[in-house]
XYZ file of C-alpha atoms in Angstrom:
262
model
C -11.260 67.842 -36.599
C -10.240 64.366 -35.411
C -7.251 63.787 -33.135
C -5.247 60.668 -34.039
C -2.382 59.037 -32.124
C -0.212 56.037 -32.995
C 1.979 54.339 -30.379
C 4.142 51.224 -30.289
C 3.327 50.138 -26.728
C 6.279 47.687 -26.423
C 3.925 45.427 -24.393
C 3.820 48.072 -21.667
C 7.506 48.355 -20.746
C 8.074 51.410 -18.553
C 10.606 53.740 -20.159
C 14.198 53.037 -19.139
C 13.322 50.370 -16.552
C 12.704 47.122 -18.402
C 9.728 46.600 -16.049
C 6.322 45.858 -17.547
C 3.675 48.263 -16.296
C 0.659 47.325 -14.240
C -2.761 48.652 -15.253
C -2.347 51.557 -12.824
C 1.099 52.392 -14.199
C -0.184 52.339 -17.775
C -2.952 54.736 -16.772
C -0.446 57.033 -15.028
C 1.900 56.988 -18.051
C -0.954 58.159 -20.284
C -1.841 61.093 -18.020
C -0.314 63.710 -20.406
C -2.949 62.724 -22.988
C -5.931 63.487 -20.790
C -5.960 67.201 -21.601
C -5.840 66.445 -25.337
C -7.293 62.949 -25.617
C -7.099 61.344 -29.056
C -10.332 60.434 -30.799
C -8.626 57.540 -32.564
C -5.697 55.524 -31.190
C -3.599 52.938 -33.042
C -1.489 50.610 -30.880
C 1.246 48.146 -31.814
C 3.087 45.499 -29.761
C 0.033 44.987 -27.570
C -0.313 42.040 -25.159
C -3.537 40.352 -24.192
C -3.635 37.754 -21.430
C 0.170 37.373 -21.296
C 1.857 36.368 -18.040
C 4.761 38.737 -18.757
C 2.340 41.685 -18.675
C 0.243 40.662 -15.654
C -2.428 38.970 -17.774
C -3.813 42.342 -18.878
C -5.854 43.122 -21.941
C -3.591 46.082 -22.639
C -5.711 47.548 -25.429
C -8.708 47.616 -23.101
C -6.639 49.192 -20.303
C -5.336 51.963 -22.582
C -8.762 52.576 -24.121
C -10.352 52.738 -20.671
C -7.736 55.196 -19.421
C -8.490 57.519 -22.351
C -12.260 57.066 -22.437
C -12.349 55.374 -25.864
C -15.263 52.906 -25.797
C -14.795 51.100 -29.128
C -11.835 48.693 -29.352
C -10.666 46.172 -31.934
C -7.665 43.861 -31.426
C -5.866 41.702 -34.006
C -3.544 38.894 -32.946
C -0.283 38.415 -34.816
C 1.126 35.862 -32.355
C -0.847 33.386 -30.301
C 0.110 31.582 -27.119
C 2.214 32.420 -24.085
C 5.211 34.644 -24.880
C 8.374 35.305 -22.914
C 10.891 38.081 -23.292
C 11.877 36.611 -26.662
C 8.820 36.462 -28.873
C 8.192 33.195 -30.675
C 7.303 33.624 -34.348
C 4.151 31.520 -34.235
C 1.295 32.890 -36.322
C -2.054 33.266 -34.638
C -5.231 32.335 -36.529
C -6.073 35.809 -37.789
C -9.019 35.311 -40.115
C -11.104 37.126 -37.522
C -8.186 38.506 -35.507
C -9.726 36.992 -32.377
C -7.221 34.401 -31.141
C -8.464 32.580 -28.025
C -6.210 32.824 -25.005
C -2.943 34.763 -24.686
C -2.065 36.827 -27.751
C 0.066 39.703 -29.029
C -0.698 42.080 -31.878
C -2.156 45.453 -32.813
C -5.275 47.368 -31.810
C -7.475 50.327 -32.684
C -9.424 52.254 -30.023
C -11.949 54.897 -31.012
C -14.349 57.449 -29.626
C -16.528 56.699 -32.653
C -18.486 53.472 -33.308
C -16.899 50.842 -35.552
C -19.052 50.240 -38.623
C -16.886 47.411 -39.978
C -13.432 45.943 -39.445
C -11.141 43.308 -40.918
C -7.764 41.675 -40.275
C -5.325 40.618 -42.968
C -2.027 38.734 -42.564
C 0.895 40.387 -44.336
C 3.567 38.595 -46.402
C 6.640 37.324 -44.560
C 9.852 35.385 -45.061
C 10.827 31.997 -43.659
C 14.176 33.484 -42.630
C 15.621 36.992 -42.650
C 19.133 37.846 -43.844
C 21.453 39.153 -41.150
C 25.134 40.078 -41.189
C 27.106 38.055 -38.667
C 30.789 38.959 -38.359
C 30.659 40.660 -41.730
C 29.116 37.735 -43.607
C 25.495 37.480 -44.711
C 23.622 34.679 -42.918
C 20.023 33.601 -42.523
C 18.600 34.241 -39.083
C 15.327 33.227 -37.473
C 12.070 34.044 -39.230
C 10.573 37.470 -38.723
C 7.520 37.485 -36.488
C 4.171 37.400 -38.282
C 2.688 40.774 -39.209
C -0.955 41.740 -39.607
C -3.059 44.635 -40.799
C -6.072 45.700 -38.736
C -8.488 48.084 -40.464
C -11.754 49.633 -39.341
C -14.348 52.042 -40.696
C -15.428 54.525 -38.030
C -18.683 56.482 -37.917
C -17.404 59.984 -37.116
C -19.924 62.817 -36.697
C -18.901 64.241 -40.084
C -18.381 61.204 -42.354
C -17.034 57.633 -42.256
C -13.279 57.431 -41.626
C -11.188 54.396 -42.600
C -8.324 53.646 -40.187
C -5.588 51.031 -40.568
C -3.043 49.959 -37.961
C 0.016 47.777 -38.555
C 3.514 46.876 -37.352
C 5.880 46.002 -40.191
C 9.033 43.922 -40.486
C 12.420 45.110 -39.246
C 13.887 44.016 -42.637
C 13.369 47.090 -44.872
C 12.783 45.336 -48.231
C 10.106 43.176 -46.627
C 8.603 46.171 -44.799
C 8.315 47.991 -48.137
C 6.504 45.001 -49.673
C 4.205 44.843 -46.652
C 3.460 48.557 -46.862
C 2.501 48.151 -50.524
C -0.044 45.512 -49.500
C -1.327 47.690 -46.648
C -1.937 50.588 -49.029
C -3.623 48.294 -51.569
C -5.892 46.879 -48.859
C -6.795 50.327 -47.562
C -7.656 51.383 -51.116
C -10.616 48.978 -50.954
C -12.098 51.017 -48.099
C -13.730 54.411 -48.367
C -11.892 57.728 -48.255
C -10.720 59.544 -46.222
C -8.318 56.905 -44.937
C -5.586 56.954 -42.304
C -2.720 54.453 -42.027
C -0.957 54.355 -38.651
C 1.774 52.292 -37.116
C 5.351 51.305 -36.527
C 6.427 50.785 -40.136
C 10.101 50.201 -39.269
C 10.888 52.469 -42.230
C 12.318 55.964 -42.233
C 10.556 58.712 -44.231
C 12.209 58.426 -47.713
C 10.756 55.009 -48.724
C 7.424 55.894 -47.100
C 7.265 59.149 -49.103
C 8.060 57.231 -52.301
C 5.070 54.923 -51.785
C 2.619 57.593 -50.568
C 3.186 60.544 -52.911
C -0.472 61.630 -52.901
C -0.832 61.133 -49.143
C -0.288 63.643 -46.345
C 2.329 62.524 -43.816
C 2.935 63.444 -40.182
C 6.705 63.706 -39.820
C 8.538 63.885 -36.482
C 11.302 61.892 -34.784
C 9.842 58.995 -32.775
C 12.660 56.599 -31.833
C 14.236 56.055 -29.389
C 12.020 57.702 -26.791
C 14.951 59.615 -25.237
C 16.725 61.896 -27.724
C 15.029 60.390 -30.814
C 17.139 60.416 -33.958
C 14.821 58.768 -36.502
C 11.193 58.330 -37.492
C 9.927 54.781 -37.864
C 6.384 55.421 -36.589
C 4.074 56.989 -39.153
C 0.651 58.543 -39.552
C -0.535 58.884 -43.162
C -3.693 60.474 -44.562
C -5.343 59.917 -47.938
C -8.174 62.473 -48.012
C -9.523 61.223 -51.327
C -10.965 64.151 -53.239
C -11.333 66.329 -50.143
C -8.846 69.101 -49.274
C -7.762 67.331 -46.086
C -4.546 67.770 -44.156
C -2.701 66.791 -40.986
C -1.908 69.579 -38.532
C -0.513 69.946 -34.993
C 1.945 67.075 -35.492
C 3.680 66.129 -32.230
C 6.120 63.493 -31.023
C 5.105 62.569 -27.465
C 7.274 60.850 -24.811
C 4.827 59.106 -22.499
C 6.965 57.287 -19.934
C 5.996 53.926 -21.410
C 7.601 52.075 -24.356
C 10.880 52.713 -26.171
C 8.967 54.678 -28.839
C 7.344 58.078 -28.688
C 3.735 58.465 -29.639
C 3.029 60.321 -32.886
C -0.046 62.570 -32.764
C -1.760 64.772 -35.340
C -5.068 66.491 -35.989
C -6.956 65.368 -39.047
C -8.812 68.186 -40.786
C -11.091 67.565 -43.766
């Protein structure tokens, strides 16, 4: 059994305050997880070296708080960011942008055998309705896929983490590419992240996958699921059990947790 958790960290904003957490506050917010610590953690909207979040390597802080020694980070945006993110793509061939960055991360109890980062397709401008008329707005921020193969005690486990577009047709296209990329890795495989899609289109694209389904957004009185945890067990009779939606006092999303049984 492997415990998996996905969480959109919202660059460490404390729930309901608009204040970005210090390292100590992040550790305190994660306290409910210490009695049932995940073995694998997928994080989205993660800052590294950003002034707005106290210069922290947030993935390292979270991993340290939960005792997860193996961490991979993939930058989607590079450079100093303010409250409004600038849609400037980071060099993501290796996912290791020098200096301040923002992106996704995987933290694991198990060693990382291999990992890769892949940029996902985007649009130069997204359609938005302004006063009832369709208009083109600013470009969506760049999106990336981070994938890793983990050496669990039982067998290798492929894990992918991503944060998809807020424009559903583009998010669907991105999810198709994520699934195709993950298909090149070994099975079993887990896809985690803030997909910005509710369950029906995700079910349509993942018919042979197992899905953890629970309301995850907003953190208080959630009324929808946009965060997902998907399992392709391959030929094994795997499943996801003990699915939970967890308010953690940090972020505007709940964490989504499940136990992977193969």
